[in-house]
N, CA, C and O atoms as a MOPAC input file, in Angstrom:
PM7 MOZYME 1SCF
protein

 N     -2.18300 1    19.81500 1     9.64100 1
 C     -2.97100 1    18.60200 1     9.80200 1
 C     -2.28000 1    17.45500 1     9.08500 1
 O     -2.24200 1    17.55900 1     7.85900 1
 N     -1.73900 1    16.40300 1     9.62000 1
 C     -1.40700 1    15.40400 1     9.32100 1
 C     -2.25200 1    14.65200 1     7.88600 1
 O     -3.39600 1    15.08600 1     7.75400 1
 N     -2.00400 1    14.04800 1     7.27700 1
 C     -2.50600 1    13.39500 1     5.96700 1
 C     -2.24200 1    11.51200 1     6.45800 1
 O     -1.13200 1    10.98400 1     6.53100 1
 N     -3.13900 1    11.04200 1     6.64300 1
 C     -3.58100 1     9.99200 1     6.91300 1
 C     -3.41100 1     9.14600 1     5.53500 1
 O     -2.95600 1     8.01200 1     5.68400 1
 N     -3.60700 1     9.40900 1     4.69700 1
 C     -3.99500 1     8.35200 1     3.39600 1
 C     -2.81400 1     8.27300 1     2.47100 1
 O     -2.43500 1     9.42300 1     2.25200 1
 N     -2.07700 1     7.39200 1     1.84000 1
 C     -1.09100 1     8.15800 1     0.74300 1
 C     -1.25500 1     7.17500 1    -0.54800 1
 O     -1.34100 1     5.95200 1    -0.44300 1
 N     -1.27200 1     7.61000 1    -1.30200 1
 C     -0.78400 1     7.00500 1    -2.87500 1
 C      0.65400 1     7.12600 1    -3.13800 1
 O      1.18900 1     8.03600 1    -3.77100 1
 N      1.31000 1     5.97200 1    -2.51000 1
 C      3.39800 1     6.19400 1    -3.19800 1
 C      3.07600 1     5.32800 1    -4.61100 1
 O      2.41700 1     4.31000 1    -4.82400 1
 N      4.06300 1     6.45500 1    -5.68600 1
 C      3.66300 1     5.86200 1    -6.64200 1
 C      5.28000 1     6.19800 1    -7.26500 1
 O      5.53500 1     6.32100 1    -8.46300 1
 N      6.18600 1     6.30000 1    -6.24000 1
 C      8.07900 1     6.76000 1    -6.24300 1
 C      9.13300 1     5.85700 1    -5.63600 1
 O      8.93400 1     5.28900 1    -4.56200 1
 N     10.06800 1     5.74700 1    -6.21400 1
 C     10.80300 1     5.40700 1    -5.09100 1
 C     11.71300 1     6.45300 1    -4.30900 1
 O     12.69700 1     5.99000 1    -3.73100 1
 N     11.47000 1     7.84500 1    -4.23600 1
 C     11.55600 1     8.41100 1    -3.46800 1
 C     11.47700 1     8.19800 1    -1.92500 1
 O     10.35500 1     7.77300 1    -1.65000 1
 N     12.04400 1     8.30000 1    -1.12400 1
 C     11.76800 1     8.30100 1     0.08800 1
 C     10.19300 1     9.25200 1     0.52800 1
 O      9.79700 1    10.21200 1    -0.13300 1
 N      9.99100 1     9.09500 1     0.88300 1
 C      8.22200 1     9.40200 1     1.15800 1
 C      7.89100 1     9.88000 1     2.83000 1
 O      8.06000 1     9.01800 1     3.69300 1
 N      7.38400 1    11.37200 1     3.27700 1
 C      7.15300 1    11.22800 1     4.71000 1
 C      5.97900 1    10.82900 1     4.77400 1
 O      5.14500 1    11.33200 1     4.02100 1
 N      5.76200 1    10.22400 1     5.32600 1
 C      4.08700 1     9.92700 1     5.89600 1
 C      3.35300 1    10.59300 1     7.13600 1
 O      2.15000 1    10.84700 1     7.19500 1
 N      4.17300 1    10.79400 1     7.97700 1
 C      3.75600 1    11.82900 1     8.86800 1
 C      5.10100 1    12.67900 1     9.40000 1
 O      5.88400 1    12.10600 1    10.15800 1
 N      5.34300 1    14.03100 1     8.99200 1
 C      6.38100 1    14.84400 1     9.46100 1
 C      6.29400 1    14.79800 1    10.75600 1
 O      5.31800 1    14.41200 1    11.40000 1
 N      7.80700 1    15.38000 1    11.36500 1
 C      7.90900 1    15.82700 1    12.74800 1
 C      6.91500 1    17.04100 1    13.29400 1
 O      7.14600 1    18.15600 1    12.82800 1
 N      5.83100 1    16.91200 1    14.24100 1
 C      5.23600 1    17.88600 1    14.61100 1
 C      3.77500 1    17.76600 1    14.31700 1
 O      2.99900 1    18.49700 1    14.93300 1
 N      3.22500 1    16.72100 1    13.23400 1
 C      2.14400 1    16.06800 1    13.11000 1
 C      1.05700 1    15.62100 1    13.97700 1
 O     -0.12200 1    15.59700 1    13.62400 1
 N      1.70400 1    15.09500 1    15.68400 1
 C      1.17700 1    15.11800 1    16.43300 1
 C      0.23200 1    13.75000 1    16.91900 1
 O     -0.50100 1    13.59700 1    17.89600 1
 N      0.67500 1    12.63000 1    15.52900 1
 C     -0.24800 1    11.39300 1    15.63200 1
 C      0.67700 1    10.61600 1    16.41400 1
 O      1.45200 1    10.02500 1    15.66200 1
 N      0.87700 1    10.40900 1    17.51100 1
 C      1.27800 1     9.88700 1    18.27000 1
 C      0.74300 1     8.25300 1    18.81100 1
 O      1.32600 1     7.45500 1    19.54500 1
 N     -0.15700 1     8.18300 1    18.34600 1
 C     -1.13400 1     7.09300 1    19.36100 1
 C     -1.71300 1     6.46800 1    17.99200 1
 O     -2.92700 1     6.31800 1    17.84700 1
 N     -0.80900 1     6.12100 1    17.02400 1
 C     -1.40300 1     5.46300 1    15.82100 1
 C     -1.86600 1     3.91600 1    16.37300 1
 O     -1.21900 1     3.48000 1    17.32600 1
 N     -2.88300 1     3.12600 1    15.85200 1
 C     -3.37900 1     1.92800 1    15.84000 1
 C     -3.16000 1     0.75600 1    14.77600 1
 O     -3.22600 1    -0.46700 1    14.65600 1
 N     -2.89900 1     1.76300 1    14.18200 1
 C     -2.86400 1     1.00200 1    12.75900 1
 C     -2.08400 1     1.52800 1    11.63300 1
 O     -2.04200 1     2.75200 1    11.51200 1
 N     -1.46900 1     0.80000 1    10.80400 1
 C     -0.33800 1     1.16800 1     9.66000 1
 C     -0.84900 1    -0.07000 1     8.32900 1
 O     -0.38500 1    -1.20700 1     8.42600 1
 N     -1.53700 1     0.17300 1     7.47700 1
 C     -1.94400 1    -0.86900 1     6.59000 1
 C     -1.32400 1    -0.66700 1     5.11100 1
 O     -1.82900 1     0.28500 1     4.51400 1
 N     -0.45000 1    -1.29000 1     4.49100 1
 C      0.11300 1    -0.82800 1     3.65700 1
 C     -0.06400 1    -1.89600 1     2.35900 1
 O      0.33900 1    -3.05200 1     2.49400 1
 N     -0.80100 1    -1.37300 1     0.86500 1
 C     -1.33500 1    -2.49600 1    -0.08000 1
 C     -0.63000 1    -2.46200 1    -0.96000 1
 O     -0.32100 1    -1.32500 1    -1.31400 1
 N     -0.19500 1    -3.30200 1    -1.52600 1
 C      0.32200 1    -3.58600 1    -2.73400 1
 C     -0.64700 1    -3.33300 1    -3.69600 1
 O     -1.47700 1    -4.23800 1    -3.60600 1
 N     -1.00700 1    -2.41100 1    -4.72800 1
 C     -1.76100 1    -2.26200 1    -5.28100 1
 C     -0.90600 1    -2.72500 1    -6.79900 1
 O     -1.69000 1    -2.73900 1    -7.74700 1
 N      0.12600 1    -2.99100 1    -7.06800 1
 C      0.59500 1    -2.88700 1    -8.58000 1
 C      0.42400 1    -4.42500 1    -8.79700 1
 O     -0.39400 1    -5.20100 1    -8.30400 1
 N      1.60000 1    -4.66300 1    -9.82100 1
 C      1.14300 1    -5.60300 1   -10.54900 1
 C      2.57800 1    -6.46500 1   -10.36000 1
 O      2.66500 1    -7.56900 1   -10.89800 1
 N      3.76500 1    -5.89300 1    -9.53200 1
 C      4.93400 1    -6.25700 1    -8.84800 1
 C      4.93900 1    -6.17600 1    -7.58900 1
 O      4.19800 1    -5.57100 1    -6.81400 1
 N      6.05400 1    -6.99400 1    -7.38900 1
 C      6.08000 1    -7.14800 1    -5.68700 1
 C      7.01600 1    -6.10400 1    -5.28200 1
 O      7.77200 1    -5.70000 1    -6.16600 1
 N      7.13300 1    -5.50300 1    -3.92700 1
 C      7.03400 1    -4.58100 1    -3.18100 1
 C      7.92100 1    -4.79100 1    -2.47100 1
 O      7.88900 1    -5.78800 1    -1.74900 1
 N      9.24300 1    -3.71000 1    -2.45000 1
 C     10.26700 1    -4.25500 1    -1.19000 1
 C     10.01300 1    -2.84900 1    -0.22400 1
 O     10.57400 1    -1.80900 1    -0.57000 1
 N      9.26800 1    -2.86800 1     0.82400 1
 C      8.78000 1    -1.69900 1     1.73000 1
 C     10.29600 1    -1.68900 1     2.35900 1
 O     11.09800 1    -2.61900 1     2.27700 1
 N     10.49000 1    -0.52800 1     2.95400 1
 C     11.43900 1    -0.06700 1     3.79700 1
 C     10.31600 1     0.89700 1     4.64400 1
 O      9.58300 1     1.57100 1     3.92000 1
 N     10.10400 1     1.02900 1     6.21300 1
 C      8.97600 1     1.53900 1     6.68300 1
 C      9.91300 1     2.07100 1     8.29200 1
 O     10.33500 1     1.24300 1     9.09900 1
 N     10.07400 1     3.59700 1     8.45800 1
 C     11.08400 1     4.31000 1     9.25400 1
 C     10.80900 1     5.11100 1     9.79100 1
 O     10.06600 1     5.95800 1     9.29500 1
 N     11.28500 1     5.21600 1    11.06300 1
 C     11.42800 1     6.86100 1    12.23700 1
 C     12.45200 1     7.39800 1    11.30300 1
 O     13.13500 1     6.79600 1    10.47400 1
 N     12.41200 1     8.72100 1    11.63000 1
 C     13.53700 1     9.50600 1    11.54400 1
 C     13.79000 1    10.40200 1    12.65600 1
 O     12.83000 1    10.39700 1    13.42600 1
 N     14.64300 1    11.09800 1    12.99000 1
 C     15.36300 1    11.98100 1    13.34700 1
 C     16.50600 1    12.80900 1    13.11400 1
 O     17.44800 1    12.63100 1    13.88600 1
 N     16.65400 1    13.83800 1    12.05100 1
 C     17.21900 1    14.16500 1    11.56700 1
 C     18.19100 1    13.36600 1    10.68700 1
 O     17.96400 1    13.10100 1     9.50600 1
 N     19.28600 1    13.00800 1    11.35600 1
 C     20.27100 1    12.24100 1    10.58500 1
 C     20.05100 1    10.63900 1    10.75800 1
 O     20.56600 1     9.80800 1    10.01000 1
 N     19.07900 1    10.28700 1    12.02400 1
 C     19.24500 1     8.94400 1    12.11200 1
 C     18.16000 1     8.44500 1    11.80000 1
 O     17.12700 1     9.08100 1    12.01300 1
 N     18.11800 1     6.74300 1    11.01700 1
 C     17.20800 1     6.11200 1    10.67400 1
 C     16.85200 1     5.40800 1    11.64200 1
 O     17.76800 1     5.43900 1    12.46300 1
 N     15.76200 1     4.59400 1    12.11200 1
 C     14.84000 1     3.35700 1    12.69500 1
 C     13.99000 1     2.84700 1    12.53500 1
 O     12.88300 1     3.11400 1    13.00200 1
 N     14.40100 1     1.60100 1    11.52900 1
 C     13.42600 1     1.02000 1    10.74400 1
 C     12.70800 1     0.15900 1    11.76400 1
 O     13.01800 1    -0.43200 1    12.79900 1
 N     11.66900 1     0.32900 1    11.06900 1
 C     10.24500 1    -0.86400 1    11.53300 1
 C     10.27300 1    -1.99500 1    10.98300 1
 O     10.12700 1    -3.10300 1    11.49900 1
 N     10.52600 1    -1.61900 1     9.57000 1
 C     10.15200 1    -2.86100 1     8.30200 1
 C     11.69800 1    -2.52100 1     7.52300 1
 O     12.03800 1    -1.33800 1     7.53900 1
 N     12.46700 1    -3.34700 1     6.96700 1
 C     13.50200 1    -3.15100 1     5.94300 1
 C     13.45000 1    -4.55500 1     5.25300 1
 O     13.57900 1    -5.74500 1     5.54100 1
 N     13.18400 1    -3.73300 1     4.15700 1
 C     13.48100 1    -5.03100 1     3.24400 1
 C     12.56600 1    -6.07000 1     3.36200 1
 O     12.69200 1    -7.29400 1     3.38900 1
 N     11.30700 1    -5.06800 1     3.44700 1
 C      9.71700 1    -6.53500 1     3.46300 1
 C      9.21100 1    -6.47200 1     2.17400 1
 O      8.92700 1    -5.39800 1     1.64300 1
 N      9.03700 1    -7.88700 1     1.46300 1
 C      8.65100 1    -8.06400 1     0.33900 1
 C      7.03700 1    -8.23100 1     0.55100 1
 O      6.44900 1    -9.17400 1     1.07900 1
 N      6.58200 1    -7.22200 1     0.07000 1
 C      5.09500 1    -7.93400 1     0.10800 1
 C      4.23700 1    -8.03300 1    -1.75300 1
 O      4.37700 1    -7.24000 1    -2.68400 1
 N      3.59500 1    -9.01400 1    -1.70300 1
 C      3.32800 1    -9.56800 1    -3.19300 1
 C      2.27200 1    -8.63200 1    -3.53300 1
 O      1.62400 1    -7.91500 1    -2.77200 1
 N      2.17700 1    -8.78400 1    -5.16900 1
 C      0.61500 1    -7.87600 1    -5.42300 1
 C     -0.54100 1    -8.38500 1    -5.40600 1
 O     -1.02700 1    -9.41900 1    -5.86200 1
 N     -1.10500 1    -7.10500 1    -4.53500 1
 C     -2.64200 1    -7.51500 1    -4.11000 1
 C     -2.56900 1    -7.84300 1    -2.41000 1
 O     -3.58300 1    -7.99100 1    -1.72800 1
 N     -1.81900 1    -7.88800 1    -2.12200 1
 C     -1.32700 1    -7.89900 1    -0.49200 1
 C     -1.40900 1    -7.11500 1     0.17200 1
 O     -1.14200 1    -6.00400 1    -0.28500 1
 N     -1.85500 1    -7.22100 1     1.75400 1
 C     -1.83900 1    -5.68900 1     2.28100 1
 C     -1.10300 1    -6.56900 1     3.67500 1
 O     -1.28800 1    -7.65300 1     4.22800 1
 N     -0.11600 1    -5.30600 1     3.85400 1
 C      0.45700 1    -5.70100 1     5.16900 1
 C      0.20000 1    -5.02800 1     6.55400 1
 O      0.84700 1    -3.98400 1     6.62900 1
 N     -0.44200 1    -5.25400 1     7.53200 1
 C     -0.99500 1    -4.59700 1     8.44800 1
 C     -0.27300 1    -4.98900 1     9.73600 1
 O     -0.20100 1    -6.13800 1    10.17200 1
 N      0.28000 1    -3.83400 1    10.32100 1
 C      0.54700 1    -3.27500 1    11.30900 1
 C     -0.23100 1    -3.22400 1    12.69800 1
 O     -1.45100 1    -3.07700 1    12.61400 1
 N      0.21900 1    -3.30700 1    13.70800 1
 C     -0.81700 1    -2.46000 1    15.12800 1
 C      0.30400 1    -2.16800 1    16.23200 1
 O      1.47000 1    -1.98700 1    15.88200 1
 N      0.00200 1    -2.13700 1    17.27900 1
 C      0.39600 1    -2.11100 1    18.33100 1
 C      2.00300 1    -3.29700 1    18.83800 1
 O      3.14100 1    -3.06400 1    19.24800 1
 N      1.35300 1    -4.32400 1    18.56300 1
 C      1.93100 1    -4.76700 1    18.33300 1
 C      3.77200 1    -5.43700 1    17.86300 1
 O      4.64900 1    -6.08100 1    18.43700 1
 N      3.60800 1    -4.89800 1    16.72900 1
 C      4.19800 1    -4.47500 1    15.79600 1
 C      4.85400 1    -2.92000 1    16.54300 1
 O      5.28900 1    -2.26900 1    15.59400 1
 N      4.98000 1    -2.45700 1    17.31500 1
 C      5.36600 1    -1.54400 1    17.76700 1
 C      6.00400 1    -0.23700 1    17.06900 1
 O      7.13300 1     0.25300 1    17.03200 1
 N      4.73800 1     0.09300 1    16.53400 1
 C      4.26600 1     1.10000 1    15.52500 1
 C      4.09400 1     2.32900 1    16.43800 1
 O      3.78300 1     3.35100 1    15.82500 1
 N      4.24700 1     2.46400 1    17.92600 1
 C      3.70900 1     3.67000 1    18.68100 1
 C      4.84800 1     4.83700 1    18.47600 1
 O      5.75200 1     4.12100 1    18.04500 1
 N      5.22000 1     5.73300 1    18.49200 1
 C      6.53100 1     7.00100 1    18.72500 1
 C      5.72200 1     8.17500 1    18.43300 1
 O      4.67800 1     8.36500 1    17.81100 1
 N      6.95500 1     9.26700 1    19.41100 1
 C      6.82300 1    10.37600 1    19.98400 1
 C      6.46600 1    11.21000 1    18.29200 1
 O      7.38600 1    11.63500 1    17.59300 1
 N      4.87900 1    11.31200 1    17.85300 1
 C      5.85600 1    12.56600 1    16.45800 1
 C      4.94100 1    13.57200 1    16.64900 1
 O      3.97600 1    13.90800 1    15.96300 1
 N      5.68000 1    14.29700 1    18.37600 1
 C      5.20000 1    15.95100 1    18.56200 1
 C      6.66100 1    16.43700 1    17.73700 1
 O      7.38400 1    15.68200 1    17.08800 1
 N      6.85600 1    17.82700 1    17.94700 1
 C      8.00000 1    18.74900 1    17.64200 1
 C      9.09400 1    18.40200 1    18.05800 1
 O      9.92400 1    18.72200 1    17.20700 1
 N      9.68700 1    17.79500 1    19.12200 1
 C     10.66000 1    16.91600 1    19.43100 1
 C     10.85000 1    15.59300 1    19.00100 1
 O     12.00200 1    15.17100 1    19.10300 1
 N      9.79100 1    14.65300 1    18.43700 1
 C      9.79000 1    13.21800 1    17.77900 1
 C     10.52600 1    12.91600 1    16.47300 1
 O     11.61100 1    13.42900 1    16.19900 1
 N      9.84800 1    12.01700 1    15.64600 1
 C     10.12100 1    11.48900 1    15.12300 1
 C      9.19800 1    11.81300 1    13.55000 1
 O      8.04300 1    12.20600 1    13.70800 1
 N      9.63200 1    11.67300 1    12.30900 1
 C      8.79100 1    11.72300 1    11.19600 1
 C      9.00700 1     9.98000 1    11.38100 1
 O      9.77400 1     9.16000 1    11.88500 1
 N      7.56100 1    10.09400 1    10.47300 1
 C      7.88800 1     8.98700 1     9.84600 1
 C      7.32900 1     8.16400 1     7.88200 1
 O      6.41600 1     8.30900 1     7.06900 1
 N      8.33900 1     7.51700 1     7.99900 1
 C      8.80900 1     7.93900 1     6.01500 1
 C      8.59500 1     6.02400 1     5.49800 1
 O      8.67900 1     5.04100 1     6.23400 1
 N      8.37300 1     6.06900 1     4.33100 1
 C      8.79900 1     5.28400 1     3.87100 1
 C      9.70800 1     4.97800 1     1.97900 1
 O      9.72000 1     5.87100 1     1.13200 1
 N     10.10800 1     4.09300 1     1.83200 1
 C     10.99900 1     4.06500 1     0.89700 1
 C     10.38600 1     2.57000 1    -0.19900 1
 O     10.37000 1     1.45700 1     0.32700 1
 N     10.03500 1     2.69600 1    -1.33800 1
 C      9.28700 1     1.38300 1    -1.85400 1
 C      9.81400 1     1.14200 1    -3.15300 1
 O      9.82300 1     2.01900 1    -4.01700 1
 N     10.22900 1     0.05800 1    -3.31900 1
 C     10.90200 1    -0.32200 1    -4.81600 1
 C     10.77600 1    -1.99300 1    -5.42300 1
 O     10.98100 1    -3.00400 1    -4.75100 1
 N     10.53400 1    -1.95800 1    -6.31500 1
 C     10.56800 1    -3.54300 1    -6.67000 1
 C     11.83800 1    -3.95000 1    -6.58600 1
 O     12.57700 1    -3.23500 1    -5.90900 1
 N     12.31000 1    -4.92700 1    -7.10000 1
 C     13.65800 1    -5.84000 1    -7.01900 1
 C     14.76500 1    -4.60600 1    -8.15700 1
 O     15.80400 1    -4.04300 1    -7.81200 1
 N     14.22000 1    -4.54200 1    -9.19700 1
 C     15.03000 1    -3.70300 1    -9.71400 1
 C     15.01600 1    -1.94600 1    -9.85000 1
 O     15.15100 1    -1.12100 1   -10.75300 1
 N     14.77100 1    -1.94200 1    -8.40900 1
 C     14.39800 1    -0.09500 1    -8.21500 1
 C     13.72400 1     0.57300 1    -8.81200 1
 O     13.83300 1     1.79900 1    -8.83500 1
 N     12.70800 1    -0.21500 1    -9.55000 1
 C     11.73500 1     0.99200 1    -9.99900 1
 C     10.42500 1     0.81000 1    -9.55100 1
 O      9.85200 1    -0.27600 1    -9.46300 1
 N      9.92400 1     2.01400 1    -9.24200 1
 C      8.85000 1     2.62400 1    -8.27400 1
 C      7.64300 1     0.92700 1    -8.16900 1
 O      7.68400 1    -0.06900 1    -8.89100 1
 N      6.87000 1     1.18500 1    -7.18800 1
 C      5.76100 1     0.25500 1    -7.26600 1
 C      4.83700 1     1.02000 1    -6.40900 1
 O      5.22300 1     1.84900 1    -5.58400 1
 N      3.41100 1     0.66800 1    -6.66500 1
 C      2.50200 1     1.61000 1    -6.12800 1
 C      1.54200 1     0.53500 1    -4.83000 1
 O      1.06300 1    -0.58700 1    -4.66100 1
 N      1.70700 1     1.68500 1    -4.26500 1
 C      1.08100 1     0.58300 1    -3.00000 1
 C      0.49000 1     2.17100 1    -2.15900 1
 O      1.08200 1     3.24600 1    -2.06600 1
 N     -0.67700 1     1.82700 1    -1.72000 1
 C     -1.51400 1     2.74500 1    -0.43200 1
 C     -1.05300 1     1.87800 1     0.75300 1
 O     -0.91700 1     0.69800 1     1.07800 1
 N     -0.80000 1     3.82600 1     1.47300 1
 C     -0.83300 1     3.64700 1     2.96900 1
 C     -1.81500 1     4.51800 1     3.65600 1
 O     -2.22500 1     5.64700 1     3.39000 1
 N     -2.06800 1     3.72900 1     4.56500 1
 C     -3.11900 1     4.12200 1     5.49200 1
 C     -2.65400 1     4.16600 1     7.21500 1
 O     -1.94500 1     3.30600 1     7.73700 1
 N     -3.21600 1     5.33600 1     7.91300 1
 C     -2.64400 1     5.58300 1     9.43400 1
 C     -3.97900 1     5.66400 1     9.74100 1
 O     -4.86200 1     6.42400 1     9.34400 1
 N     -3.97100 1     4.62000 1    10.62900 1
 C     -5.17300 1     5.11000 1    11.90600 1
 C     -5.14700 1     5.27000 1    12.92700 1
 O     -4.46900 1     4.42000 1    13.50400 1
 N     -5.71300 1     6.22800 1    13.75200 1
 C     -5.49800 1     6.18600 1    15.09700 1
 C     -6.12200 1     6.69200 1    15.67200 1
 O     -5.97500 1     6.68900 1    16.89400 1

């Protein structure tokens, strides 16, 4: 079962929904700046070796939430053949910042 909600509180690369998850038909991607620094999101497909970013290098301020839809062309394949999808979050000088993400669909 896929996990909808996340607390990144790393700058780890982060999956948000693995390959095989099955949320395919997301609506929504809302992502908050919850700290007390600003936020350089990196927001990505994967496929094994290859990246496809959505978002690189979006600064969003604290207390900000950056929201996503359709739009924004947030839709991809993530059955068993698709795509994960990850994100990567750091302030200006690489250390972690905490921000919730949220998937709806």
């Amino acid at each position: 079962m896929a996990t909808l909600q996340h607390n990144i509180t790393t700058v780890l690369t982060q999956d948000l929904l693995t390959v095989g998850d099955n949320v395919n038909n997301a609506k929504y991607i809302s992502i908050a700046n919850v700290d007390s620094d600003s936020a350089i999101i990196n927001l990505f497909l994967n496929n094994g070796d290859n990246n496809y970013y959505l978002i690189k290098g979006y600064r969003l301020t604290p207390g900000s939430t950056l929201y996503l839809n359709k739009e924004n062309n947030i839709a991809f394949d993530n059955s068993t053949s698709g795509f994960s999808l990850r994100t990567q979050i750091q302030d200006d000088n690489g250390v972690a910042v905490s921000v919730d993400v949220i998937i709806t669909r």
